[in-house]
Structures are given as C-alpha cells and as structure tokens.
Coordinates of C-alpha atoms in Angstrom, one line a residue:
X13 CA -34.4 -11.3 42.0
X14 CA -32.2 -14.9 42.0
X15 CA -33.7 -15.3 38.6
X16 CA -32.7 -11.6 37.3
X17 CA -29.2 -12.1 38.5
X18 CA -28.9 -15.6 36.9
X19 CA -30.2 -14.1 33.9
X20 CA -28.0 -11.1 34.3
X21 CA -24.8 -13.8 34.5
X22 CA -26.3 -15.8 31.6
X23 CA -26.0 -12.6 29.8
X24 CA -22.7 -11.9 30.8
X25 CA -21.5 -14.8 30.1
X26 CA -23.1 -14.8 26.7
X27 CA -21.1 -11.6 25.7
X28 CA -18.2 -13.0 26.8
X29 CA -18.4 -16.1 24.7
X30 CA -19.2 -14.0 21.6
X31 CA -16.3 -11.8 22.1
X32 CA -13.9 -14.5 22.5
X33 CA -15.1 -16.0 19.2
X34 CA -14.9 -12.8 17.5
X35 CA -11.3 -12.4 18.8
X36 CA -10.3 -15.6 17.5
X37 CA -11.7 -14.9 14.2
X38 CA -9.7 -11.7 13.6
X39 CA -6.6 -13.4 14.6
X40 CA -7.2 -16.1 11.9
X41 CA -7.3 -12.9 9.7
X42 CA -3.9 -11.0 10.9
X43 CA -0.5 -12.1 10.6
X44 CA 0.3 -11.2 14.0
X45 CA -1.2 -9.5 17.0
X46 CA -2.3 -5.9 15.9
X47 CA 0.2 -3.0 17.7
X48 CA -2.7 -1.1 19.2
X49 CA -4.0 -4.5 20.7
X50 CA -7.2 -6.8 19.6
X51 CA -9.0 -5.9 22.7
X52 CA -8.0 -2.3 22.9
X53 CA -9.1 -2.1 19.0
X54 CA -12.1 -4.0 19.6
X55 CA -12.9 -1.5 22.8
X56 CA -12.7 1.5 20.7
X57 CA -13.9 0.2 17.3
X58 CA -16.4 3.2 16.7
X59 CA -13.5 5.5 16.4
X60 CA -12.1 5.6 12.9
X61 CA -8.5 5.2 13.9
X62 CA -9.3 1.5 15.1
X63 CA -11.3 1.1 12.5
X64 CA -8.5 1.6 10.1
X65 CA -5.8 -0.2 11.9
X66 CA -8.4 -3.1 11.7
X67 CA -8.8 -2.7 8.0
X68 CA -4.9 -2.4 7.4
X69 CA -4.3 -5.8 9.4
X70 CA -7.1 -7.6 7.9
X71 CA -5.6 -6.0 4.0
X72 CA -2.1 -7.4 5.2
X73 CA -3.7 -10.8 5.7
X74 CA -5.8 -11.2 2.5
X75 CA -2.6 -10.2 0.6
X76 CA -0.3 -12.5 2.2
X77 CA -2.7 -15.1 1.8
X78 CA -3.3 -15.0 -1.9
X79 CA 0.4 -14.6 -2.5
X80 CA 1.3 -17.9 -0.6
X81 CA -1.1 -19.6 -2.4
X82 CA 0.5 -18.8 -5.4
X83 CA 4.0 -19.7 -4.2
X84 CA 3.5 -22.6 -1.4
X85 CA 7.6 -23.4 -1.4
X86 CA 7.7 -20.2 0.2
X87 CA 6.9 -19.0 3.3
X88 CA 6.6 -15.3 4.7
X89 CA 8.8 -14.5 7.4
X90 CA 6.6 -12.1 10.2
X91 CA 8.9 -9.6 12.2
X92 CA 6.9 -7.5 14.4
X93 CA 8.9 -4.6 15.9
X94 CA 8.4 -1.5 18.4
X95 CA 9.3 1.9 18.1
X96 CA 10.4 3.7 21.1
X97 CA 9.2 6.9 20.5
X98 CA 5.4 5.2 19.9
X99 CA 4.2 2.4 18.1
X100 CA 5.5 -0.1 15.7
X101 CA 4.6 -2.1 13.3
X102 CA 4.5 -6.0 11.1
X103 CA 6.6 -6.8 8.7
X104 CA 5.9 -10.0 6.0
X105 CA 8.6 -10.7 3.8
X106 CA 8.7 -13.4 1.3
X107 CA 11.9 -14.0 -0.6
X108 CA 13.4 -16.3 -3.2
X109 CA 10.1 -18.0 -3.6
X110 CA 9.5 -19.8 -6.8
X111 CA 7.1 -17.3 -7.9
X112 CA 8.2 -14.3 -6.0
X113 CA 11.8 -13.1 -6.1
X114 CA 10.5 -10.5 -3.0
X115 CA 7.2 -9.6 -1.7
X116 CA 6.6 -7.6 1.4
X117 CA 3.5 -6.6 3.2
X118 CA 4.2 -3.9 6.0
X119 CA 1.8 -2.6 8.2
X120 CA 2.8 0.6 10.6
X121 CA 1.0 2.7 13.3
X122 CA 3.3 4.9 14.8
X123 CA 2.7 8.1 17.1
X124 CA 4.8 10.8 18.7
X125 CA 5.7 13.8 17.6
X126 CA 6.7 15.2 14.4
X127 CA 10.5 15.6 13.2
X128 CA 11.6 19.0 12.1
X129 CA 12.0 17.4 8.6
X130 CA 8.7 15.7 8.0
X131 CA 7.0 18.9 9.4
X132 CA 8.7 20.5 6.7
X133 CA 8.0 18.4 4.5
X134 CA 4.7 18.8 4.6
X135 CA 4.5 22.6 4.6
X136 CA 6.1 22.7 1.4
X137 CA 3.1 20.7 -0.4
X138 CA 0.5 23.5 1.6
X139 CA -0.4 22.1 5.0
X140 CA -0.3 25.1 7.3
X141 CA 0.8 23.3 10.7
X142 CA 0.7 25.6 14.0
X143 CA 2.9 23.6 16.4
X144 CA 3.2 24.3 20.6
X145 CA 6.8 24.9 21.4
X146 CA 8.1 23.8 18.1
X147 CA 5.9 20.7 18.7
X148 CA 3.6 18.7 16.6
X149 CA 1.6 15.3 18.0
X150 CA 0.7 13.1 15.2
X151 CA -0.2 9.4 14.3
X152 CA 0.4 7.4 11.1
X153 CA -0.9 4.3 10.0
X154 CA -1.0 2.4 7.1
X155 CA -0.6 -1.0 4.7
X156 CA 2.2 -1.0 2.1
X157 CA 3.5 -3.4 -0.2
X158 CA 5.6 -4.3 -3.4
X159 CA 5.5 -7.5 -4.8
X160 CA 8.8 -8.2 -7.4
X161 CA 7.8 -11.6 -9.1
X162 CA 10.9 -13.9 -10.7
X163 CA 8.9 -14.0 -14.1
X164 CA 9.6 -11.1 -16.3
X165 CA 6.2 -11.8 -17.8
X166 CA 5.0 -11.0 -14.3
X167 CA 4.5 -7.7 -13.5
X168 CA 5.8 -5.7 -10.2
X169 CA 2.5 -4.3 -8.0
X170 CA 2.6 -2.0 -5.4
X171 CA 0.1 -0.5 -2.9
X172 CA -0.3 1.4 0.2
X173 CA -3.1 3.0 2.0
X174 CA -2.5 5.4 4.9
X175 CA -4.0 7.6 7.3
X176 CA -2.5 10.6 9.1
X177 CA -3.6 13.0 11.8
X178 CA -1.9 15.6 13.6
X179 CA -3.0 17.7 16.6
X180 CA -2.0 21.4 16.4
X181 CA -1.3 24.0 19.0
X182 CA -5.0 24.6 19.8
X183 CA -6.1 21.0 19.7
X184 CA -7.5 21.0 16.3
X185 CA -6.8 18.0 14.6
X186 CA -5.6 18.0 10.9
X187 CA -6.7 13.9 9.4
X188 CA -6.2 12.8 5.7
X189 CA -5.9 10.1 3.7
X190 CA -3.8 8.8 0.9
X191 CA -2.7 5.6 -1.1
X192 CA -2.9 3.8 -4.1
X193 CA -2.5 1.0 -6.5
X194 CA 0.2 0.4 -9.5
X195 CA 1.4 -1.7 -11.8
X196 CA 5.0 -1.9 -13.3
X197 CA 5.3 -4.6 -16.0
X198 CA 8.3 -5.6 -17.6
X199 CA 6.5 -6.0 -20.7
X200 CA 3.4 -4.6 -22.2
X201 CA 0.1 -7.3 -22.1
X202 CA -2.8 -5.2 -22.9
X203 CA -5.6 -8.0 -21.5
X204 CA -3.8 -7.1 -17.9
X205 CA -3.5 -3.6 -18.2
X206 CA -7.1 -3.5 -18.9
X207 CA -8.1 -5.7 -16.3
X208 CA -5.8 -4.1 -13.9
X209 CA -7.2 -0.6 -14.4
X210 CA -11.0 -2.0 -14.8
X211 CA -11.0 -3.1 -11.2
X212 CA -9.5 -0.3 -9.5
X213 CA -12.3 1.8 -11.6
X214 CA -15.2 -0.3 -10.4
X215 CA -13.8 0.4 -7.0
X216 CA -13.8 3.9 -7.5
X217 CA -16.9 4.0 -9.2
X218 CA -19.1 2.9 -6.3
X219 CA -18.1 6.2 -4.5
X220 CA -18.0 8.7 -7.2
X221 CA -17.7 8.3 -10.9
X222 CA -15.1 11.3 -11.0
X223 CA -13.1 9.6 -8.8
X224 CA -11.2 6.8 -11.0
X225 CA -10.1 9.3 -14.0
X226 CA -8.7 12.2 -11.3
X227 CA -6.7 9.4 -9.4
X228 CA -5.3 7.7 -12.6
X229 CA -3.7 11.3 -13.8
X230 CA -2.5 11.8 -10.4
X231 CA -1.2 8.2 -10.3
X232 CA 0.7 9.1 -13.8
X233 CA 2.0 12.3 -12.6
X234 CA 3.1 10.8 -9.7
X235 CA 5.3 7.8 -10.3
X236 CA 7.6 9.7 -12.5
X237 CA 10.9 9.7 -13.0
X238 CA 11.9 13.0 -13.9
X239 CA 15.6 12.4 -15.0
X240 CA 14.4 9.2 -17.5
X241 CA 11.3 11.5 -19.1
X242 CA 9.2 8.0 -18.3
X243 CA 6.7 6.8 -15.5
X244 CA 7.7 4.0 -13.2
X245 CA 4.7 1.6 -15.0
X246 CA 1.8 1.8 -16.3
X247 CA -0.4 3.3 -13.4
X248 CA -3.2 2.6 -11.5
X249 CA -4.8 5.2 -9.2
X250 CA -3.0 7.6 -6.3
X251 CA -4.0 10.0 -3.8
X252 CA -2.9 12.0 -1.0
X253 CA -3.8 14.4 1.5
X254 CA -7.9 13.8 0.9
X255 CA -9.6 15.1 3.6
X256 CA -13.3 15.1 2.2
X257 CA -16.1 15.4 1.6
X258 CA -16.0 13.7 5.3
X259 CA -14.0 11.4 7.1
X260 CA -16.5 8.4 7.2
X261 CA -16.7 8.8 3.1
X262 CA -13.2 9.0 2.7
X263 CA -12.6 5.9 4.6
X264 CA -15.0 3.8 3.0
X265 CA -13.6 4.4 -0.3
X266 CA -10.2 3.6 0.6
X267 CA -11.4 0.2 2.1
X268 CA -13.3 0.0 -1.4
X269 CA -9.3 0.3 -2.9
X270 CA -8.1 -1.6 -0.5
X271 CA -10.5 -4.5 -1.1
X272 CA -9.8 -4.4 -4.6
X273 CA -6.0 -4.9 -4.3
X274 CA -6.7 -9.0 -4.8
X275 CA -8.8 -8.9 -7.8
X276 CA -6.7 -6.5 -9.5
X277 CA -3.3 -8.2 -9.7
X278 CA -3.6 -12.0 -8.7
X279 CA -5.7 -13.2 -11.8
X280 CA -2.5 -11.8 -13.9
X281 CA 0.5 -13.7 -11.8
X282 CA -2.0 -16.6 -12.0
X283 CA -2.2 -16.2 -15.9
X284 CA 1.5 -15.7 -16.6
X285 CA 3.8 -17.0 -13.6
X286 CA 4.5 -20.1 -15.7
X287 CA 5.1 -18.7 -19.0
X288 CA 8.6 -19.4 -20.5
X289 CA 11.1 -16.4 -21.1
X290 CA 14.6 -15.7 -22.4
X291 CA 17.8 -14.9 -20.6
X292 CA 17.2 -11.4 -22.9
X293 CA 14.0 -10.4 -21.2
X294 CA 15.7 -11.5 -18.0
X295 CA 18.2 -8.9 -18.6
X296 CA 15.3 -6.3 -19.5
X297 CA 12.9 -7.0 -16.3
X298 CA 17.0 -6.1 -14.1
X299 CA 16.9 -3.1 -15.9
X300 CA 13.8 -2.0 -15.6
X301 CA 13.7 -3.2 -12.1
X302 CA 16.7 -0.1 -11.4
X303 CA 14.4 2.3 -12.9
X304 CA 12.3 1.2 -9.9
X305 CA 15.0 1.7 -7.9
X306 CA 15.9 5.1 -8.8
X307 CA 12.1 6.2 -8.1
X308 CA 11.9 4.8 -5.2
X309 CA 15.4 6.7 -3.5
X310 CA 14.9 10.1 -5.4
X311 CA 11.1 10.5 -5.6
X312 CA 9.1 8.5 -3.3
X313 CA 7.1 11.1 -0.5
X314 CA 6.5 7.9 1.5
X315 CA 10.3 6.7 1.8
X316 CA 11.6 10.2 2.5
X317 CA 8.8 10.7 5.1
X318 CA 10.1 7.2 6.4
X319 CA 13.7 7.9 6.5
X320 CA 12.9 11.4 7.9
X321 CA 11.1 9.8 10.9
X322 CA 12.9 9.6 14.3
X323 CA 12.9 5.7 15.3
X324 CA 11.4 4.4 11.9
X325 CA 13.2 1.2 10.9
X326 CA 15.0 1.4 8.0
X327 CA 14.6 -2.4 6.4
X328 CA 11.0 -2.0 6.5
X329 CA 11.0 1.0 4.6
X330 CA 13.8 -0.2 1.9
X331 CA 11.4 -3.6 1.6
X332 CA 10.2 -2.0 -1.6
X333 CA 13.4 -2.5 -3.5
X334 CA 13.7 -5.5 -5.4
X335 CA 16.2 -8.4 -4.2
X336 CA 18.5 -8.1 -8.0
X337 CA 18.6 -5.0 -10.3
X338 CA 21.2 -4.0 -12.6
X339 CA 22.1 -1.1 -14.6
X340 CA 23.9 -0.7 -18.3
X341 CA 25.5 2.5 -19.4
X342 CA 23.5 3.7 -21.8
X343 CA 21.4 0.7 -22.6
X344 CA 18.8 1.4 -25.6
X345 CA 16.7 -1.1 -27.2
X346 CA 15.8 -1.6 -30.6
X347 CA 13.3 0.7 -32.0
X348 CA 11.0 -2.1 -33.0
X349 CA 11.4 -4.1 -30.1
X350 CA 8.9 -5.3 -27.2
X351 CA 11.2 -3.5 -24.4
X352 CA 10.7 -0.3 -26.8
X353 CA 6.7 -1.3 -27.0
X354 CA 6.9 -0.4 -23.1
X355 CA 8.9 2.2 -23.1
X356 CA 6.1 4.1 -25.5
X357 CA 3.8 3.7 -23.1
X358 CA 5.5 4.7 -20.3
X359 CA 6.5 8.1 -22.0
X360 CA 3.0 8.6 -23.1
X361 CA 0.4 7.2 -20.7
X362 CA -2.6 5.5 -22.0
X363 CA -6.6 5.6 -21.4
X364 CA -7.2 1.7 -20.8
X365 CA -10.7 1.7 -20.0
X366 CA -12.2 3.6 -22.7

C-alpha cells in the first residue's frame, strides 16, 4: 500500500511538472497572458473555443516576432484590455519603426449579449436568429492584423481569422468561422503577387482544391471600393459565415490559413524593405492609403460590427488605419505610368496562379 501511494504521488508530481513545462512553453509563444487564462484554456483544451483561442494567441505571437525581427530598432507596445460586458483582448502595435510605419496585431475574445444593431447586421446577410426576450448571448474571438510599411515598394498586408457563436432562445448554438489574408501593394510586382497567392493556394489545397478559387473570388468581390470602382488591393482569400462540412474540418482549414500568414508575406518584406524610392513614389503610397481608409470606414463589416458592439475598444478597431494618408482633389496618374499599371489590376483582378 505504501509503494502504491508513493507511485501515485510520484506520478502526480511528474504530471504537475509536465503541466508547468507546457504552460511555460505556451507563455513563451504568447505576447501576453490569454484572455480566458492559461490554466482554464488547458483545462478545456478539447473544446473548440479553447483551441481557437490558443490558435489566435499563437498566431499573434508568431507574426509579432517575425515583424520585430525585420525592424529591430522598434518594439511592439503590448496593451491588454478588458471589456466590462465580458471578455477582453491584447493589442500589439509597433509605430514609426525603420521598416514599418504602423503594424498592429490584435487578439480579442468577447462575449455577452448581441446588440440590436449587430443582430440586425447579421440578419441582413441571411442569419436566422431567434432571440429570447430580445436577447442573444454570443461569443466572438479572433486575431486581426494590418501592417503598413514605410517603403512604398513593400505592400500593406491584412489578415483576420475569427470564430463566432450565438445561443438562440431554445438553447441551439449557431457557429461559424470567417477570415482571410489579402495584399495591398502601392506598385505592382508580379513576382510578389504570384508568391503571395501561391502560398495561400497551397494552404487551401490541403483541404479542398475548390476553396482557393472560391475564396479568391470572394476576396476580390468583398474588398471592392464601390464609389471608386476599384479593389482595395490585389486580393488573396476571404470567407465568412462558414459552418460546414464540420466544426473540426473548418477549424483545421482556418489553422492552415493562419499558419500561412508569415510565409506568404515576410519574404516580400525582406525583398523590398531596403529598395530606394522617390518622393513621387512616397506620395502615391499616401494616396493609396487614403483608399485603404475609405474602404475600412465605409464598407468593412468587421469595423462596423466592432463599432456597433457595446463596450468595444475603438483604439483597437481603428488600429487598421495607417499612421499617415493623403487625399488630393482629382488626382489622376498618367496613362502609361507605374501608378496607372496598379490601377488597371485593381479595376480588373487577375488570376495569379495559373
């Protein structure tokens, strides 16, 4: 009996050591402690909500480390925040570096009751939501990033991967995933465009060969500035409200897409961050950033949802806006210029991988 007790105690101590080791490894990969707490996430590690929160925390850490390695003179400000209605987030922002003018990578995990405006927005795109006494409990989590480099030959890049869950009046839970990764260059570089799209296609093809062409078109259609008649950039992939074939399969697809962020973008930054540029090229970058602002404030669904959610953190939502931008009255580039070349692609999207 004494030996058995000793063996049980030794096993418990060994498991505790392993737990502490695993927790320390996770801490090293994160930028800050997770919103739900590390021990709570590990306790519920088999639940998809916990796995998704771990994935977005790891993605934030991977991207921040990759960007910091390219801009060693700058540092990310790590800002944790709480939402009194439930949940919180971690905002990591680098400003005025040598390579990046502004780079933000945010994680948010929020829950509570869906606002009337947010519910109306969801119903407008086909969601049938049955509220109880006008209330809809929800949980939303995701990682979102926008990176604005200083050099006009390095493109801006955006990615976002998120999970949403709503509990209806009868206890039924609706869930869906959304996200995407897209590139917004100031000047067209076909080699960069092909690399970016091929990397995303490889991530999609691991799951279904139909996904890349479907989500590439969705991206071109979504990031469309209607009042300008042009896309925000050269696209990538975008999807929303995805709830099939199964929760596990969609999660694994989202995981592959998140893991593709660093390899699709960082080589492009390395290739061009020390390119020379003229004042005229810098001016064109500022004008294109104005278009970026227009899309985000007028059309972007994520920005709208954030601003309509009670207790949301406006600074984190508007992190996507560049540090500097410019609007000139009736600016039109010469027809045969490099500036006109990128406009042609923004007006007529190309197939970059075939």
